[in-house]
Short mmCIF file of C-alpha atoms and ligand atoms in Angstrom, two decimals:
data_model
loop_
_atom_site.label_atom_id
_atom_site.label_comp_id
_atom_site.label_asym_id
_atom_site.label_seq_id
_atom_site.Cartn_x
_atom_site.Cartn_y
_atom_site.Cartn_z
CA UNK A 1 30.43 53.24 60.10
CA UNK A 2 33.66 54.31 58.30
CA UNK A 3 36.27 51.38 57.65
CA UNK A 4 39.25 53.33 57.63
CA UNK A 5 39.42 54.89 61.19
CA UNK A 6 38.76 51.76 63.14
CA UNK A 7 35.33 52.81 64.20
CA UNK A 8 33.71 49.29 65.16
CA UNK A 9 30.87 49.59 67.66
CA UNK A 10 29.18 46.26 68.35
CA UNK A 11 26.30 45.43 70.73
CA UNK A 12 28.86 44.32 73.18
CA UNK A 13 30.93 47.62 73.37
CA UNK A 14 27.96 50.00 72.45
CA UNK A 15 27.62 50.90 76.38
CA UNK A 16 31.06 52.47 75.78
CA UNK A 17 29.66 55.01 73.31
CA UNK A 18 28.50 58.25 74.79
CA UNK A 19 27.53 61.61 74.22
CA UNK A 20 29.89 64.38 73.50
CA UNK A 21 30.56 66.82 76.24
CA UNK A 22 31.71 69.55 74.17
CA UNK A 23 29.30 71.16 72.15
CA UNK A 24 30.12 71.22 68.56
CA UNK A 25 32.62 68.36 68.79
CA UNK A 26 32.38 65.11 67.00
CA UNK A 27 32.90 62.03 69.08
CA UNK A 28 34.43 59.08 67.39
CA UNK A 29 34.63 55.68 68.97
CA UNK A 30 37.69 53.94 68.14
CA UNK A 31 38.55 50.88 70.41
CA UNK A 32 41.73 50.09 69.23
CA UNK A 33 45.05 48.79 71.41
CA UNK A 34 47.28 51.76 72.27
CA UNK A 35 50.16 49.89 71.25
CA UNK A 36 48.64 48.91 67.64
CA UNK A 37 51.53 50.10 65.46
CA UNK A 38 54.10 48.26 67.53
CA UNK A 39 51.59 45.11 67.52
CA UNK A 40 51.31 45.24 63.83
CA UNK A 41 54.87 45.70 63.40
CA UNK A 42 55.46 42.65 65.58
CA UNK A 43 52.90 40.53 63.51
CA UNK A 44 55.18 41.42 60.43
CA UNK A 45 58.32 40.35 62.38
CA UNK A 46 56.64 37.20 63.32
CA UNK A 47 55.65 36.41 59.72
CA UNK A 48 59.46 36.88 58.70
CA UNK A 49 60.24 34.27 61.19
CA UNK A 50 57.37 31.68 60.21
CA UNK A 51 58.22 32.17 56.44
CA UNK A 52 62.00 30.92 57.39
CA UNK A 53 60.52 28.39 60.01
CA UNK A 54 62.56 30.16 62.81
CA UNK A 55 61.55 29.75 66.38
CA UNK A 56 61.91 33.23 68.01
CA UNK A 57 62.22 33.60 71.91
CA UNK A 58 62.08 36.75 74.24
CA UNK A 59 64.12 36.19 77.33
CA UNK A 60 63.11 38.73 80.16
CA UNK A 61 63.95 39.10 83.69
CA UNK A 62 65.42 41.77 86.41
CA UNK A 63 69.09 42.70 85.61
CA UNK A 64 71.62 39.93 86.75
CA UNK A 65 69.03 36.89 86.78
CA UNK A 66 71.23 35.01 84.32
CA UNK A 67 69.90 35.69 80.81
CA UNK A 68 73.23 35.85 79.22
CA UNK A 69 74.57 32.83 81.29
CA UNK A 70 71.73 30.74 80.23
CA UNK A 71 72.17 31.74 76.52
CA UNK A 72 75.84 30.77 76.79
CA UNK A 73 75.00 27.35 78.19
CA UNK A 74 72.05 26.68 75.86
CA UNK A 75 74.12 27.73 72.80
CA UNK A 76 77.16 25.35 74.15
CA UNK A 77 74.89 22.44 74.38
CA UNK A 78 72.97 22.96 70.98
CA UNK A 79 75.05 24.69 68.50
CA UNK A 80 76.03 21.41 66.88
CA UNK A 81 72.35 20.60 66.27
CA UNK A 82 70.69 23.80 65.32
CA UNK A 83 71.73 27.23 63.87
CA UNK A 84 71.30 29.89 66.41
CA UNK A 85 71.49 33.72 66.69
CA UNK A 86 70.93 36.22 69.33
CA UNK A 87 69.76 39.79 69.52
CA UNK A 88 70.98 41.45 72.65
CA UNK A 89 69.14 44.40 74.15
CA UNK A 90 71.19 46.70 76.59
CA UNK A 91 71.17 50.10 78.06
CA UNK A 92 74.92 50.76 77.29
CA UNK A 93 77.14 48.02 76.24
CA UNK A 94 78.05 45.55 73.64
CA UNK A 95 79.24 42.97 76.51
CA UNK A 96 76.52 40.42 75.94
CA UNK A 97 76.83 40.24 72.50
CA UNK A 98 80.52 39.71 72.96
CA UNK A 99 79.96 36.95 75.16
CA UNK A 100 77.49 35.38 72.84
CA UNK A 101 79.98 35.56 69.97
CA UNK A 102 82.61 33.89 72.08
CA UNK A 103 80.13 31.02 71.89
CA UNK A 104 80.68 30.77 68.02
CA UNK A 105 77.33 32.16 67.05
CA UNK A 106 76.14 35.55 65.56
CA UNK A 107 74.99 38.25 67.85
CA UNK A 108 73.71 41.62 67.06
CA UNK A 109 73.61 44.00 69.82
CA UNK A 110 70.83 46.68 70.20
CA UNK A 111 72.14 49.59 72.49
CA UNK A 112 68.68 51.09 73.72
CA UNK A 113 70.30 54.28 75.33
CA UNK A 114 67.27 55.73 77.50
CA UNK A 115 64.73 53.23 76.27
CA UNK A 116 64.14 50.53 79.07
CA UNK A 117 62.63 47.98 76.76
CA UNK A 118 62.94 46.54 73.01
CA UNK A 119 60.17 47.27 70.67
CA UNK A 120 59.09 45.40 67.36
CA UNK A 121 60.61 48.35 65.23
CA UNK A 122 64.06 47.95 67.01
CA UNK A 123 64.03 44.16 66.11
CA UNK A 124 63.01 44.60 62.69
CA UNK A 125 65.80 46.92 62.10
CA UNK A 126 68.16 44.37 63.74
CA UNK A 127 66.81 41.71 61.50
CA UNK A 128 68.38 43.71 58.46
CA UNK A 129 71.61 43.29 60.03
CA UNK A 130 71.57 39.53 60.44
CA UNK A 131 71.90 36.48 58.25
CA UNK A 132 68.53 34.42 58.89
CA UNK A 133 69.25 31.99 56.30
CA UNK A 134 68.80 28.47 57.82
CA UNK A 135 68.39 29.70 61.12
CA UNK A 136 66.63 27.48 63.50
CA UNK A 137 66.27 29.40 66.51
CA UNK A 138 66.59 33.26 67.38
CA UNK A 139 66.97 34.23 70.98
CA UNK A 140 66.30 37.88 72.05
CA UNK A 141 67.66 38.96 75.21
CA UNK A 142 65.71 41.90 76.32
CA UNK A 143 66.72 44.86 78.68
CA UNK A 144 67.00 43.71 82.30
CA UNK A 145 63.72 45.02 83.65
CA UNK A 146 60.71 43.28 85.23
CA UNK A 147 58.30 46.10 84.18
CA UNK A 148 58.46 47.70 80.67
CA UNK A 149 59.35 44.70 78.27
CA UNK A 150 56.19 43.18 79.39
CA UNK A 151 53.88 45.49 77.43
CA UNK A 152 55.87 45.28 74.00
CA UNK A 153 55.22 42.32 71.45
CA UNK A 154 58.38 41.77 69.49
CA UNK A 155 57.12 39.26 67.01
CA UNK A 156 58.28 36.38 69.36
CA UNK A 157 56.57 33.06 69.62
CA UNK A 158 57.46 32.54 73.45
CA UNK A 159 58.25 34.43 76.42
CA UNK A 160 60.76 33.14 78.89
CA UNK A 161 61.15 34.77 82.13
CA UNK A 162 63.83 34.14 84.45
CA UNK A 163 63.76 34.43 88.34
CA UNK A 164 66.95 33.91 90.04
CA UNK A 165 67.01 32.30 93.57
CA UNK A 166 68.86 35.43 94.95
CA UNK A 167 65.75 37.45 94.36
CA UNK A 168 62.62 37.32 96.47
CA UNK A 169 60.29 34.26 95.85
CA UNK A 170 57.33 36.80 95.75
CA UNK A 171 58.45 38.46 92.61
CA UNK A 172 55.73 36.99 90.52
CA UNK A 173 53.28 38.89 92.96
CA UNK A 174 55.05 42.01 92.44
CA UNK A 175 55.35 42.01 88.98
CA UNK A 176 52.20 40.14 87.77
CA UNK A 177 52.38 41.70 84.30
CA UNK A 178 55.38 40.01 83.51
CA UNK A 179 54.91 36.51 85.23
CA UNK A 180 51.37 36.43 83.81
CA UNK A 181 52.92 36.55 80.32
CA UNK A 182 55.54 33.97 80.80
CA UNK A 183 55.17 30.78 78.31
CA UNK A 184 57.93 29.21 80.77
CA UNK A 185 59.49 30.51 83.87
CA UNK A 186 63.10 29.61 84.87
CA UNK A 187 64.13 29.46 88.47
CA UNK A 188 67.83 30.13 87.94
CA UNK A 189 71.04 29.82 90.06
CA UNK A 190 69.74 26.83 91.94
CA UNK A 191 73.32 26.05 92.92
CA UNK A 192 72.85 28.74 95.35
CA UNK A 193 69.78 27.48 97.05
CA UNK A 194 71.97 25.47 99.43
CA UNK A 195 73.46 28.64 100.79
CA UNK A 196 70.45 31.00 100.52
CA UNK A 197 67.64 29.76 102.92
CA UNK A 198 65.04 32.33 102.19
CA UNK A 199 63.96 31.32 98.65
CA UNK A 200 61.38 28.90 98.63
CA UNK A 201 60.70 27.61 95.07
CA UNK A 202 57.37 25.89 95.81
CA UNK A 203 56.22 29.30 97.05
CA UNK A 204 57.29 31.23 94.02
CA UNK A 205 55.44 28.49 91.91
CA UNK A 206 52.39 29.38 93.89
CA UNK A 207 52.66 33.07 93.17
CA UNK A 208 52.77 32.23 89.31
CA UNK A 209 49.67 29.87 89.65
CA UNK A 210 47.70 32.77 91.41
CA UNK A 211 48.47 34.45 88.30
CA UNK A 212 46.41 31.91 86.52
CA UNK A 213 49.40 31.10 84.60
CA UNK A 214 49.72 27.41 83.69
CA UNK A 215 53.28 27.82 82.13
CA UNK A 216 55.95 25.07 82.97
CA UNK A 217 58.49 26.20 85.85
CA UNK A 218 61.63 24.78 85.61
CA UNK A 219 64.55 24.84 87.89
CA UNK A 220 68.02 25.07 86.70
CA UNK A 221 71.69 26.44 87.38
CA UNK A 222 73.37 27.18 84.07
CA UNK A 223 76.59 27.42 85.94
CA UNK A 224 76.63 23.98 87.35
CA UNK A 225 74.47 22.36 84.87
CA UNK A 226 71.77 20.89 86.75
CA UNK A 227 68.24 21.07 85.46
CA UNK A 228 69.75 22.07 82.16
CA UNK A 229 68.65 18.88 80.41
CA UNK A 230 64.85 19.28 81.12
CA UNK A 231 65.10 23.06 79.94
CA UNK A 232 66.75 21.86 76.63
CA UNK A 233 64.25 19.23 76.06
CA UNK A 234 61.42 21.72 76.23
CA UNK A 235 63.28 23.87 74.01
CA UNK A 236 63.56 21.12 71.31
CA UNK A 237 59.69 20.23 71.76
CA UNK A 238 58.85 23.87 71.12
CA UNK A 239 61.13 23.95 67.94
CA UNK A 240 59.30 20.86 66.58
CA UNK A 241 55.86 22.39 67.57
CA UNK A 242 56.94 25.55 65.71
CA UNK A 243 58.05 23.40 62.40
CA UNK A 244 54.33 21.88 62.66
CA UNK A 245 52.84 25.12 62.76
CA UNK A 246 54.77 26.59 59.94
CA UNK A 247 53.81 23.45 57.86
CA UNK A 248 50.18 24.01 58.76
CA UNK A 249 50.38 27.73 57.95
CA UNK A 250 49.76 28.59 61.47
CA UNK A 251 51.53 30.75 63.93
CA UNK A 252 51.64 31.51 67.59
CA UNK A 253 51.70 34.63 69.76
CA UNK A 254 53.54 34.51 73.11
CA UNK A 255 51.48 33.78 76.54
CA UNK A 256 48.68 36.09 78.15
CA UNK A 257 45.31 35.01 76.62
CA UNK A 258 45.78 34.60 72.85
CA UNK A 259 42.39 36.18 72.66
CA UNK A 260 43.49 39.14 74.78
CA UNK A 261 43.26 42.55 73.12
CA UNK A 262 40.29 41.09 70.68
CA UNK A 263 38.51 40.27 73.77
CA UNK A 264 38.14 43.64 75.07
CA UNK A 265 37.62 45.54 71.54
CA UNK A 266 35.60 42.97 69.58
CA UNK A 267 33.38 40.81 71.58
CA UNK A 268 29.63 40.85 72.14
CA UNK B 1 59.77 55.08 81.71
CA UNK B 2 57.77 53.15 78.91
CA UNK B 3 54.97 55.24 79.47
CA UNK B 4 56.36 58.06 77.18
CA UNK B 5 56.52 55.51 74.30
CA UNK B 6 52.83 54.45 75.14
CA UNK B 7 52.06 57.91 75.14
CA UNK B 8 53.63 58.83 71.78
CA UNK B 9 51.90 55.95 70.35
CA UNK B 10 48.52 57.31 71.60
CA UNK B 11 49.25 60.68 70.21
CA UNK B 12 50.23 59.27 66.77
CA UNK B 13 46.99 57.18 66.78
CA UNK B 14 44.60 60.25 67.82
CA UNK B 15 46.70 62.41 64.85
CA UNK B 16 45.86 59.88 62.24
CA UNK B 17 42.24 59.88 63.43
CA UNK B 18 42.02 63.59 63.39
CA UNK B 19 43.47 63.48 59.77
CA UNK B 20 40.99 60.97 58.45
CA UNK B 21 38.23 63.04 59.92
CA UNK B 22 39.54 66.38 58.84
CA UNK B 23 39.67 67.53 62.47
CA UNK B 24 41.61 70.80 63.25
CA UNK B 25 41.76 70.04 67.00
CA UNK B 26 40.99 67.17 69.72
CA UNK B 27 38.88 68.12 72.66
CA UNK B 28 39.02 64.75 74.54
CA UNK B 29 40.95 61.58 74.46
CA UNK B 30 39.49 58.53 76.53
CA UNK B 31 41.62 55.65 77.38
CA UNK B 32 40.67 52.65 79.33
CA UNK B 33 43.25 50.93 81.17
CA UNK B 34 43.53 47.81 83.30
CA UNK B 35 45.73 47.19 86.27
CA UNK B 36 47.14 44.18 84.23
CA UNK B 37 48.15 46.26 81.38
CA UNK B 38 51.40 47.24 82.48
CA UNK B 39 50.87 50.97 82.37
CA UNK B 40 50.84 53.32 85.39
CA UNK B 41 47.86 55.90 84.54
CA UNK B 42 49.76 58.36 86.54
CA UNK B 43 53.02 58.08 84.39
CA UNK B 44 50.70 58.04 81.17
CA UNK B 45 49.15 61.17 82.28
CA UNK B 46 52.55 63.08 83.07
CA UNK B 47 54.08 61.83 79.71
CA UNK B 48 50.86 62.78 77.64
CA UNK B 49 51.65 66.60 77.60
CA UNK B 50 55.18 65.67 76.32
CA UNK B 51 54.02 63.71 73.62
CA UNK B 52 51.20 66.06 72.53
CA UNK B 53 53.20 69.35 72.47
CA UNK B 54 52.97 70.81 69.10
CA UNK B 55 50.35 68.30 67.78
CA UNK B 56 46.56 68.52 67.15
CA UNK B 57 46.09 66.81 70.54
CA UNK B 58 48.12 69.57 72.55
CA UNK B 59 44.81 70.96 73.98
CA UNK B 60 43.05 67.59 74.34
CA UNK B 61 41.92 66.36 77.91
CA UNK B 62 43.25 62.92 78.64
CA UNK B 63 40.49 60.94 80.41
CA UNK B 64 41.84 57.78 81.87
CA UNK B 65 39.12 55.02 82.71
CA UNK B 66 40.34 52.32 85.22
CA UNK B 67 38.79 48.96 84.15
CA UNK B 68 38.34 46.44 87.17
CA UNK B 69 40.29 43.18 87.22
CA UNK B 70 37.53 40.42 86.42
CA UNK B 71 38.05 36.62 85.96
CA UNK B 72 35.91 33.72 84.70
CA UNK B 73 36.73 30.43 86.24
CA UNK B 74 37.32 27.60 83.68
CA UNK B 75 36.34 25.01 86.17
CA UNK B 76 33.23 26.14 87.79
CA UNK B 77 32.44 29.19 85.37
CA UNK B 78 31.80 31.49 87.97
CA UNK B 79 32.83 35.36 87.21
CA UNK B 80 33.87 37.89 89.65
CA UNK B 81 36.33 40.45 90.99
CA UNK B 82 40.06 39.59 91.60
CA UNK B 83 43.18 41.29 92.29
CA UNK B 84 46.05 41.82 90.05
CA UNK B 85 48.33 39.61 91.77
CA UNK B 86 45.76 36.82 92.55
CA UNK B 87 43.57 35.80 89.88
CA UNK B 88 42.08 32.58 91.58
CA UNK B 89 38.36 31.93 91.45
CA UNK B 90 36.76 33.57 94.41
CA UNK B 91 34.07 30.71 94.20
CA UNK B 92 35.73 27.57 94.16
CA UNK B 93 39.33 28.39 94.61
CA UNK B 94 41.07 27.39 91.37
CA UNK B 95 43.68 29.10 89.60
CA UNK B 96 42.47 27.99 86.09
CA UNK B 97 40.69 31.27 85.14
CA UNK B 98 40.76 33.67 82.18
CA UNK B 99 40.71 37.44 82.59
CA UNK B 100 37.49 38.86 81.43
CA UNK B 101 38.73 42.67 82.28
CA UNK B 102 41.66 44.07 83.54
CA UNK B 103 44.38 43.78 81.00
CA UNK B 104 43.21 46.13 78.55
CA UNK B 105 44.69 49.33 77.17
CA UNK B 106 42.48 50.79 74.69
CA UNK B 107 42.02 54.04 73.05
CA UNK B 108 38.02 54.15 73.55
CA UNK B 109 36.92 57.28 71.97
CA UNK B 110 38.03 60.78 70.82
CA UNK B 111 36.20 63.99 70.49
CA UNK B 112 37.47 65.91 67.41
CA UNK B 113 36.90 69.77 66.40
CA UNK B 114 35.60 69.15 62.84
CA UNK B 115 34.96 72.56 61.16
CA UNK B 116 31.41 72.93 59.32
CA UNK B 117 31.82 72.59 55.56
CA UNK B 118 31.14 75.84 53.92
CA UNK B 119 27.99 75.34 52.05
CA UNK B 120 27.51 77.91 49.35
N1 GDP C 1 75.96 30.78 90.95
C1 GDP C 1 75.48 31.14 89.89
N2 GDP C 1 75.84 32.30 89.37
C2 GDP C 1 75.11 32.43 87.94
C3 GDP C 1 74.30 31.67 87.13
N3 GDP C 1 73.85 32.23 86.29
C4 GDP C 1 74.42 33.26 86.12
N4 GDP C 1 75.06 33.77 87.08
C5 GDP C 1 76.08 34.58 87.64
O1 GDP C 1 75.13 35.81 87.77
C6 GDP C 1 75.44 37.12 87.16
C7 GDP C 1 74.60 37.80 86.04
O2 GDP C 1 74.42 36.85 85.07
P1 GDP C 1 74.05 37.35 83.56
O3 GDP C 1 73.93 36.05 82.62
O4 GDP C 1 75.03 38.38 83.20
O5 GDP C 1 72.50 37.87 84.00
P2 GDP C 1 71.89 38.86 82.85
O6 GDP C 1 72.02 40.29 83.26
O7 GDP C 1 70.21 38.40 83.07
O8 GDP C 1 72.30 38.46 81.47
C8 GDP C 1 77.00 36.93 86.81
O9 GDP C 1 77.84 36.96 87.67
C9 GDP C 1 76.71 35.33 86.71
O10 GDP C 1 77.96 34.86 86.53
C10 GDP C 1 74.33 30.36 88.03
O11 GDP C 1 73.51 29.33 87.58
N5 GDP C 1 74.66 30.21 89.27
MG1 MG C 2 72.52 39.90 80.02
ZN1 ZN C 3 35.13 56.91 61.68
ZN1 ZN C 4 60.11 43.16 57.11
ZN1 ZN C 5 60.42 51.71 81.69
ZN1 ZN C 6 35.75 28.43 90.06
#
């Protein structure tokens, strides 16, 4: 089997091999993830982060769930202790980056135009415009969208998905790909729970468990501060984990099954 | 519509394969997609001709094979079908399961037009 084209027929996937239907054609078994180039670039980005001991975190949610507000409150609490930078993804504007800069940390805005998600190449380009020296935490605020960003690995170590209590508590059931891939889910704007009686946080949790996702589910209000402490403690725990991994020469991909793509392309 | 990005990545990958094998055209591209891959097959089918225009994959037939969602229970080891938004074990009801099929997005096979080498 030729090495360069990615042919790798094993006993496990040989059942997919088949006879060509067009006479005279040559069938080539490939068995490669469709987004292989993005995934390779993402692994390269992750190596950049690991070499510098940076923990990279991808924030995803519907538009308006409170990603930027969470970043503002997180930066205000941690900037004395850690060096933080932010990459902002947005369809049109620089507004979010300006909100972050007002907190006194560096922010690079990626204006995606028609692209409804960030990809690993955009992140690599952004890194060239940023000072990564001594950085502890890099947050990436993805484009507000519960569908497309879920498919593109950026090189982050963790996916955080936000669900605000002004949305439906059944959103995890409607967007299973996104919520299955979360390393932590944040139920945000909990200060509004008192005035909204149709969002049941326990129901939201059950929908997330039904996706076989064991991720911690934290309830918080960035505006009022309730629940922020647990989030900040979790975050600092993750930073310690990342430092241990870096010391051990290991890395971590964000949630979904770690063996994911490999399971489907290589196993027996 | 991120399916256009995915279609572009697919065409790029197929073009690479065609080059490596000295192919002049592509007859068929077979892709296996699970409901939890985050790709709408219909949208991928719409985006494909746009991405393939002007490439060796232009005339290729895109064959999308749907993978079923299947999970294996980490508690009782049972394996069975599941729904994309309900991956709970059908046998014992525990939610601690692993996906064994249904989240993949894989280029399985391409059928290439490789001209016969001219033997003199
Ligand atoms: N009541 C309340 N509103 C919030 C909270 N967090 C964000 N918001 C509001 O929700 C809107 C969207 O927030 P933003 O952070 O821009 O969301 P993003 O699009 O996910 O970045 C803004 O009007 C915020 O002021 C919160 O904890 N409580
Ligand atoms: Mg924002
Ligand atoms: Zn080959
Ligand atoms: Zn690089
Ligand atoms: Zn999209
Ligand atoms: Zn079970």
